[in-house]
mmCIF file of C-alpha atoms in Angstrom:
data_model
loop_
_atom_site.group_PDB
_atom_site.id
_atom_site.type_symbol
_atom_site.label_atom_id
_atom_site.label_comp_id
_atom_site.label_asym_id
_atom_site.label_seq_id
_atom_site.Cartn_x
_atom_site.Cartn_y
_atom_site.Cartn_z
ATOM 1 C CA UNK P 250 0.000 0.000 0.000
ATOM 2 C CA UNK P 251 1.521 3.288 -0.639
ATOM 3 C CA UNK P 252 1.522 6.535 1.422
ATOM 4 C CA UNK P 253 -2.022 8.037 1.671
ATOM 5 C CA UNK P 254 -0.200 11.187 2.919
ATOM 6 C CA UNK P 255 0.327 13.087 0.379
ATOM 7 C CA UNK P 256 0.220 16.876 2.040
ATOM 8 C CA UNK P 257 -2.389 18.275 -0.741
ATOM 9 C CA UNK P 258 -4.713 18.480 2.585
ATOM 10 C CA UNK P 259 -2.193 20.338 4.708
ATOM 11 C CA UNK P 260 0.125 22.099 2.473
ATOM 12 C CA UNK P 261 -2.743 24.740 1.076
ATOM 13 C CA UNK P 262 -3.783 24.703 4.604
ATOM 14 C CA UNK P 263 -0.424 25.428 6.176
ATOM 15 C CA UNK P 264 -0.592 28.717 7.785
ATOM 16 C CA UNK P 265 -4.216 27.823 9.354
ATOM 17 C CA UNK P 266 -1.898 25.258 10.810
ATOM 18 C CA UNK P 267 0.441 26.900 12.132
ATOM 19 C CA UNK P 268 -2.163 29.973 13.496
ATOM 20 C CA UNK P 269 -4.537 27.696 14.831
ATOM 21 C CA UNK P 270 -3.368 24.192 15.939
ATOM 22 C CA UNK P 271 -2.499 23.817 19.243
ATOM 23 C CA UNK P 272 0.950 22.676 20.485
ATOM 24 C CA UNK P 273 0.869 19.693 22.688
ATOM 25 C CA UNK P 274 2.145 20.059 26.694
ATOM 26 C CA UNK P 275 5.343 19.612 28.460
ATOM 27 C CA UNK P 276 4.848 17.464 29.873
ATOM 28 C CA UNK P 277 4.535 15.157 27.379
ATOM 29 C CA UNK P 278 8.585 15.681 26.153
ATOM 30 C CA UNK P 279 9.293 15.220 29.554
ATOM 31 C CA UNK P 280 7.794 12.041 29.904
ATOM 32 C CA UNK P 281 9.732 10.970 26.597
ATOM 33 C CA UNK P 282 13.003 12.188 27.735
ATOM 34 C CA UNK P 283 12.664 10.247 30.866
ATOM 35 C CA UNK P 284 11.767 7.159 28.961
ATOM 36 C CA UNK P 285 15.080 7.611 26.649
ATOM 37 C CA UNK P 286 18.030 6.126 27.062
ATOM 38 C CA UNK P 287 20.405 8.689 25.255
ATOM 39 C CA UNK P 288 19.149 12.271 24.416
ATOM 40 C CA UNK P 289 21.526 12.750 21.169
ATOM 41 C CA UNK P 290 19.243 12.068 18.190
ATOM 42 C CA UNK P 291 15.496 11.987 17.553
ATOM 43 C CA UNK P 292 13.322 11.966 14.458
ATOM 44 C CA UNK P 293 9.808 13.554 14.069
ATOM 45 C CA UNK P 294 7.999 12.460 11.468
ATOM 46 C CA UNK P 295 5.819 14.103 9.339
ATOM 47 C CA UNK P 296 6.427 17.304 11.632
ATOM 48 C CA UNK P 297 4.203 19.780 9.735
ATOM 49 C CA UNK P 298 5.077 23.082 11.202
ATOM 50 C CA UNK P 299 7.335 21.620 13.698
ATOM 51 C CA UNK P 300 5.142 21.462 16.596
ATOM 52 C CA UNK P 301 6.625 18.532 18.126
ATOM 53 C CA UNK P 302 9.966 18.805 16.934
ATOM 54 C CA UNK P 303 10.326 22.207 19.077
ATOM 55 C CA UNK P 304 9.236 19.909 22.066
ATOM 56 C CA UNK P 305 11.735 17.946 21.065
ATOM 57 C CA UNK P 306 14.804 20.125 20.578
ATOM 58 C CA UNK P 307 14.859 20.688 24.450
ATOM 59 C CA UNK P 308 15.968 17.551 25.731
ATOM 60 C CA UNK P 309 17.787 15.971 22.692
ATOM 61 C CA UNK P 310 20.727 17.609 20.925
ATOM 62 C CA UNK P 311 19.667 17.181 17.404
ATOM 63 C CA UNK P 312 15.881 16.536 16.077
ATOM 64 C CA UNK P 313 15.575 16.136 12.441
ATOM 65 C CA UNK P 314 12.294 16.724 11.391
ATOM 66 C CA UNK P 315 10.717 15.747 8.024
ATOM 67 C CA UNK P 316 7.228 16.136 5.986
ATOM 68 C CA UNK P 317 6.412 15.604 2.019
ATOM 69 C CA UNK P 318 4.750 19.153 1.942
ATOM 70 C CA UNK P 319 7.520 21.969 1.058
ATOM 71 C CA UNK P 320 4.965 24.521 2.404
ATOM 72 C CA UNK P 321 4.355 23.417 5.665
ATOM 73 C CA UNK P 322 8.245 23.389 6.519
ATOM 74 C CA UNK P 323 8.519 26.888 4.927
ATOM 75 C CA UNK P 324 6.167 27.802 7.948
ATOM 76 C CA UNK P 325 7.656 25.946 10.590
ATOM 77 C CA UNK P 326 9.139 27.031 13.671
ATOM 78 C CA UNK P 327 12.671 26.951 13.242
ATOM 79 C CA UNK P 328 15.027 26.118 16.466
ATOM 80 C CA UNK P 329 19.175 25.711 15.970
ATOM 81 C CA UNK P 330 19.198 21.838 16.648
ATOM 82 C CA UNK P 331 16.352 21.337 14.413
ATOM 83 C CA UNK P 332 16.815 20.382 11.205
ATOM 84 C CA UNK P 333 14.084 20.408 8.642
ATOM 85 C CA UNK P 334 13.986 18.340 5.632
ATOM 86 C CA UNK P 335 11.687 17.343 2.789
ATOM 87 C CA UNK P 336 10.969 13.316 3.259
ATOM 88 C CA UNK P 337 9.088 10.367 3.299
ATOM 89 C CA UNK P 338 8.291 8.193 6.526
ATOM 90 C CA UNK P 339 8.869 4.934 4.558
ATOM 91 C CA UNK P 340 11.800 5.930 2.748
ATOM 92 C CA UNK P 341 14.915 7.699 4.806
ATOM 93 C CA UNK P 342 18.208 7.714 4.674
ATOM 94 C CA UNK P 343 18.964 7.761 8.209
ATOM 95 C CA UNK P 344 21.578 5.026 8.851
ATOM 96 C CA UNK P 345 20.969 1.845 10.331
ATOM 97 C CA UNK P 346 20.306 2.105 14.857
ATOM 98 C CA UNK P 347 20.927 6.218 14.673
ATOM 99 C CA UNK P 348 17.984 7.173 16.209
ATOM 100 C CA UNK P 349 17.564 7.334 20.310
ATOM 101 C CA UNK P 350 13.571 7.835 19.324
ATOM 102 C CA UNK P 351 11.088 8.447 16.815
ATOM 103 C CA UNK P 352 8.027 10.556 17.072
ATOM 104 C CA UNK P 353 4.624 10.813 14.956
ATOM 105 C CA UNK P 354 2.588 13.439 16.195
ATOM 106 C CA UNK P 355 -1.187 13.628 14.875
ATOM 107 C CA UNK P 356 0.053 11.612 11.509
ATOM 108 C CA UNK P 357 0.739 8.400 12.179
ATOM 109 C CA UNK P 358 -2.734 7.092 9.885
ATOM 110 C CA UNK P 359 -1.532 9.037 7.014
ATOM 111 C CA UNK P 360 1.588 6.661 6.834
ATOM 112 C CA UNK P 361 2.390 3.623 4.823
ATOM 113 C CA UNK P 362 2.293 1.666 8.320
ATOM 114 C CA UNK P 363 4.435 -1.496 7.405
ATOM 115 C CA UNK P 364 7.049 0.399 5.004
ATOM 116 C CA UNK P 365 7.023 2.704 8.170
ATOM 117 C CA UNK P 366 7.047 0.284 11.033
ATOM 118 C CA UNK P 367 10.216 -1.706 8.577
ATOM 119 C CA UNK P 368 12.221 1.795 8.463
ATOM 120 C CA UNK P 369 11.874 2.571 12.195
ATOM 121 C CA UNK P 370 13.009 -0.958 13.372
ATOM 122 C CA UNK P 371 16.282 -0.431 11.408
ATOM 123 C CA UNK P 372 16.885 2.885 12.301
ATOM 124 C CA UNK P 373 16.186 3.158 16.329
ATOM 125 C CA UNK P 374 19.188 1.982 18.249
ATOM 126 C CA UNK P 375 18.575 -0.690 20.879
ATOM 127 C CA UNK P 376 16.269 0.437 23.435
ATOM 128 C CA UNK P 377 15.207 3.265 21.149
ATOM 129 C CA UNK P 378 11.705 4.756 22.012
ATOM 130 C CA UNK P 379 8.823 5.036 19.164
ATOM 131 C CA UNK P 380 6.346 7.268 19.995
ATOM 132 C CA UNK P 381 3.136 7.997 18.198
ATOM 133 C CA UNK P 382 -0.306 10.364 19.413
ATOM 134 C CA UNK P 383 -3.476 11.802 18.552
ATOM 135 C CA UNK P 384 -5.332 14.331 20.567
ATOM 136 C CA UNK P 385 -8.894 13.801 20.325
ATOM 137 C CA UNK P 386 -12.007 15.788 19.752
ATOM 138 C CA UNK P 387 -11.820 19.252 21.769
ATOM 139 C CA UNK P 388 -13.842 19.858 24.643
ATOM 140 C CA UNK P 389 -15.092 23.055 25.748
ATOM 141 C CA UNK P 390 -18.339 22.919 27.619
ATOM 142 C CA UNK P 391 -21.538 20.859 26.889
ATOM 143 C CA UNK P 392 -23.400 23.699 24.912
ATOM 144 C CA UNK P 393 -20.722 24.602 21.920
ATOM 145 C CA UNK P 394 -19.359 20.260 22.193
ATOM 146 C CA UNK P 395 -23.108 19.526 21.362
ATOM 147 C CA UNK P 396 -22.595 21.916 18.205
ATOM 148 C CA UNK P 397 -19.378 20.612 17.181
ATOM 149 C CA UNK P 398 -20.085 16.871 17.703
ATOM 150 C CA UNK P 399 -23.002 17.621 15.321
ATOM 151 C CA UNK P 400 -20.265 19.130 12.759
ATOM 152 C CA UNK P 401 -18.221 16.642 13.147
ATOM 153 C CA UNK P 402 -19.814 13.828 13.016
ATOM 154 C CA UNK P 403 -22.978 15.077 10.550
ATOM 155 C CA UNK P 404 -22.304 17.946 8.376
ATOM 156 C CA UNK P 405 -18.499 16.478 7.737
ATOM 157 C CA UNK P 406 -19.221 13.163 8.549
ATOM 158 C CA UNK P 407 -18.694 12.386 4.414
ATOM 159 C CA UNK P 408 -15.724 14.499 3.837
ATOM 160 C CA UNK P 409 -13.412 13.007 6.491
ATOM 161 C CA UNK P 410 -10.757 11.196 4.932
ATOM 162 C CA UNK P 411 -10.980 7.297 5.749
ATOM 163 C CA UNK P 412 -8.014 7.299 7.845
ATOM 164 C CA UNK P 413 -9.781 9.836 10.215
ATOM 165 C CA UNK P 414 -11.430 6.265 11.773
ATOM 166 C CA UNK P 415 -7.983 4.778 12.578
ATOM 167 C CA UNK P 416 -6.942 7.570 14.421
ATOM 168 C CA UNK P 417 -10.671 7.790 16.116
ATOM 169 C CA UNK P 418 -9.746 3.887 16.981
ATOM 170 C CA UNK P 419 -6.398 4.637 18.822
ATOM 171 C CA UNK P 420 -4.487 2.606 15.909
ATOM 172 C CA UNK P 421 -5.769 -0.707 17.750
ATOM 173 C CA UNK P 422 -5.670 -2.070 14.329
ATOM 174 C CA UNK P 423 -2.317 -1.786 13.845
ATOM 175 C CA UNK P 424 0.341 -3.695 15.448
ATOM 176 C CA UNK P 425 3.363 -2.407 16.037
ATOM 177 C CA UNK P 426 6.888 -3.011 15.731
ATOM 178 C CA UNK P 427 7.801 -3.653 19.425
ATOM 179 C CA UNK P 428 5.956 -3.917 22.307
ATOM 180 C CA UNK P 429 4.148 -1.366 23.805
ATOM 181 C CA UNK P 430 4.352 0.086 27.142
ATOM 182 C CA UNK P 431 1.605 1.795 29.555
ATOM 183 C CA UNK P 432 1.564 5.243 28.994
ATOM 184 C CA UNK P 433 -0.133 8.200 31.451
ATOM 185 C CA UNK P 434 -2.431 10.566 30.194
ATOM 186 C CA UNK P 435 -2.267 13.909 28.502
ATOM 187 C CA UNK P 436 -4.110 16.376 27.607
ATOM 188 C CA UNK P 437 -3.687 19.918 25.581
ATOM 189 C CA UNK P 438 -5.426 23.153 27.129
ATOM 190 C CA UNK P 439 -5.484 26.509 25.889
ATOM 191 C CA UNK P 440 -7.978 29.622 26.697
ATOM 192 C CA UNK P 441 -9.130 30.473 23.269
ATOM 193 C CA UNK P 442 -11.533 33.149 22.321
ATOM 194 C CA UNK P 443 -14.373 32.002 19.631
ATOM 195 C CA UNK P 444 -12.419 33.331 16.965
ATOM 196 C CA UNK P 445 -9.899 31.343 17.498
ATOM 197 C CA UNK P 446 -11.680 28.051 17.993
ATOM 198 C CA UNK P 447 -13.662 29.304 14.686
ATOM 199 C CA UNK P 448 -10.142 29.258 13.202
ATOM 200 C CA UNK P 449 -9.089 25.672 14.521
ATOM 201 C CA UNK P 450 -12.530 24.590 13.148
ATOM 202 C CA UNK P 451 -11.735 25.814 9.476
ATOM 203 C CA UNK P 452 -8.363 24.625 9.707
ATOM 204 C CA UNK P 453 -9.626 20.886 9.782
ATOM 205 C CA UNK P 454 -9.077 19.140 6.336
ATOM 206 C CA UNK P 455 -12.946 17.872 6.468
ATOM 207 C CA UNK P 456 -14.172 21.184 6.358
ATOM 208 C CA UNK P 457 -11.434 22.077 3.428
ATOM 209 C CA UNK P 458 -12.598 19.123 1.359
ATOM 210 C CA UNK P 459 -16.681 20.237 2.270
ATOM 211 C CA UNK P 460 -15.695 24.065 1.046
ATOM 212 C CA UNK P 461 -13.953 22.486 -2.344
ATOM 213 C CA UNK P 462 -17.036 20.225 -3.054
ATOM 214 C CA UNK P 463 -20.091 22.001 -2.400
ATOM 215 C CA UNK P 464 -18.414 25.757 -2.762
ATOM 216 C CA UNK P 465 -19.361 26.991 0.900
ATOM 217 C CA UNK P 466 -18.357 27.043 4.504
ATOM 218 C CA UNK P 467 -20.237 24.569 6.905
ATOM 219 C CA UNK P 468 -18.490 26.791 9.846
ATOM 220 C CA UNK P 469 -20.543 30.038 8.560
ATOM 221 C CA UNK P 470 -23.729 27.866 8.405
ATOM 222 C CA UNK P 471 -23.014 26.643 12.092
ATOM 223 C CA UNK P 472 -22.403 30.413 13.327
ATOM 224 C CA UNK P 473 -25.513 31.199 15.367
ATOM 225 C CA UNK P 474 -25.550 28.257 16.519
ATOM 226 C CA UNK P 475 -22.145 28.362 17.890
ATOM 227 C CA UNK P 476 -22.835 32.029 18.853
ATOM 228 C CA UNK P 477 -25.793 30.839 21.307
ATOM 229 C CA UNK P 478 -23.782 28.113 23.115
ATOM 230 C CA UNK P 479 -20.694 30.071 23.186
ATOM 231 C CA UNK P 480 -22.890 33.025 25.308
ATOM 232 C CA UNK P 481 -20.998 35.940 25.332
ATOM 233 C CA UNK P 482 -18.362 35.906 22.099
ATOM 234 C CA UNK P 483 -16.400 38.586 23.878
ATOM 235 C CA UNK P 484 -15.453 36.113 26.701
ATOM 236 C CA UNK P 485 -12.143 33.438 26.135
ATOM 237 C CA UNK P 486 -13.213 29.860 27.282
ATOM 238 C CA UNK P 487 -10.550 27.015 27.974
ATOM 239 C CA UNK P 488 -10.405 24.434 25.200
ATOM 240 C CA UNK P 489 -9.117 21.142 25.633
ATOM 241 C CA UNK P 490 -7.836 18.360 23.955
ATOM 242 C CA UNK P 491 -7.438 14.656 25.510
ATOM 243 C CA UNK P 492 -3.889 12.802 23.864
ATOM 244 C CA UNK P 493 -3.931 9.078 23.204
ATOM 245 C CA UNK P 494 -0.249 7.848 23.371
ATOM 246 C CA UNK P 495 1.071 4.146 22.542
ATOM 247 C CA UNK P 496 4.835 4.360 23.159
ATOM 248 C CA UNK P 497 7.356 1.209 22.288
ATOM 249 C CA UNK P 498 10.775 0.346 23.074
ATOM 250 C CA UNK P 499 13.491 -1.439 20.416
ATOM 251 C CA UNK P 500 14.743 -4.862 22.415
ATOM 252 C CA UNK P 501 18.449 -3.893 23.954
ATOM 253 C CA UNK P 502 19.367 -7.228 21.523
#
């Protein structure tokens, strides 16, 4: 099977990404770091704007970083120990146990799994960390989820890509190269205003592929709606995102 990612989604979308999508906590990278052996090399695939590749850079001296989409690198946050790159997950040239760990951050059902799951077992040294996470449908307060559950799930429900339902499944489907440890919980929060959660809603790829086909914007048709449950508009509400993360370590031999 080849690569379903092929960044037409994302790169005409790119600085809606970068604007709009939310970074992911702390704690997280500190919970990787612990986990790693050695902090000298990691690898973050398909980093879009280098969101988790700035986590990243500070606890391990040198993160490459790659995507297929030219235009999401030209917008992403650039760090002196990061080093961007235009590249395939299935296909690197990374040499053979270089990497202390690999990340996939939000990407990981775009992927070629098994091409994927072949490169990172030969690059990863022994007791090398993969990591891989989602975050999950935001959560803001019964009113506006009740509004957005509707979008997502009705209004886009068609123009979701079929991937969309293995990350919705936390990858159980897949199996994966080593085996996996327990991992805690995470979770992104921000205090957004509604512009800005209008923003993250039109940054989805769903509501890209709904404005292509049918020549309008399912946000503006939600508006009111979102309005009402929302209250006051001039008020900032905390948005949050729950993270699902499978983690595996490469056997020492």
């Amino acid at each position: 099977m080849e690569s379903v990612y092929k960044g037409f989604n994302f790169s005409s979308n790119a600085e809606n990404y970068r604007r709009y999508r939310p970074d992911y906590p702390d704690q997280l990278y500190h919970y990787l770091a612990m986990l790693s052996d050695n902090h000298e090399n990691a690898w973050d695939v398909a980093t879009g704007n280098g969101q988790a590749a700035i986590g990243l850079a500070q606890h391990f001296s040198k993160v490459y970083a790659s995507d297929i989409s030219t235009r999401q690198l030209e917008n992403a946050h650039q760090r002196k120990n990061i080093k961007y790159f235009v590249g395939s997950a299935e296909q690197c040239k990374f040499p053979d146990e270089s990497m202390d760990i690999i990340t996939v951050a939000q990407a990981l059902h775009w992927l070629d799994i098994d091409k994927f799951f072949s490169e990172a077992k030969r690059i990863l040294r022994p007791g090398g960390i993969l990591a891989v996470w989602n975050y999950q449908l935001l959560e803001i307060n019964l009113e506006v989820d009740a509004v957005i559950r509707h979008l997502y799930d009705h209004v886009l429900g068609d123009y979701w890509p079929m991937q969309r339902k293995t990350l919705e499944n936390h990858f159980s489907e897949y199996q994966f190269p080593f085996k996996t440890i327990p991992a805690p919980d995470f979770k992104v929060e921000k205090t957004w205003t509604f512009d800005q959660v209008i923003g993250y809603l039109n940054s989805w790829s769903a509501t890209q592929n709904y404005i292509q086909q049918e020549q309008k914007n399912p946000i503006s048709q939600l508006s009111q709606k979102l309005i009402f449950a929302w209250c006051d508009t001039n008020h900032m509400k905390k948005v949050r995102w729950p993270i699902k993360l499978t983690v595996c370590r490469k056997p020492e031999s």
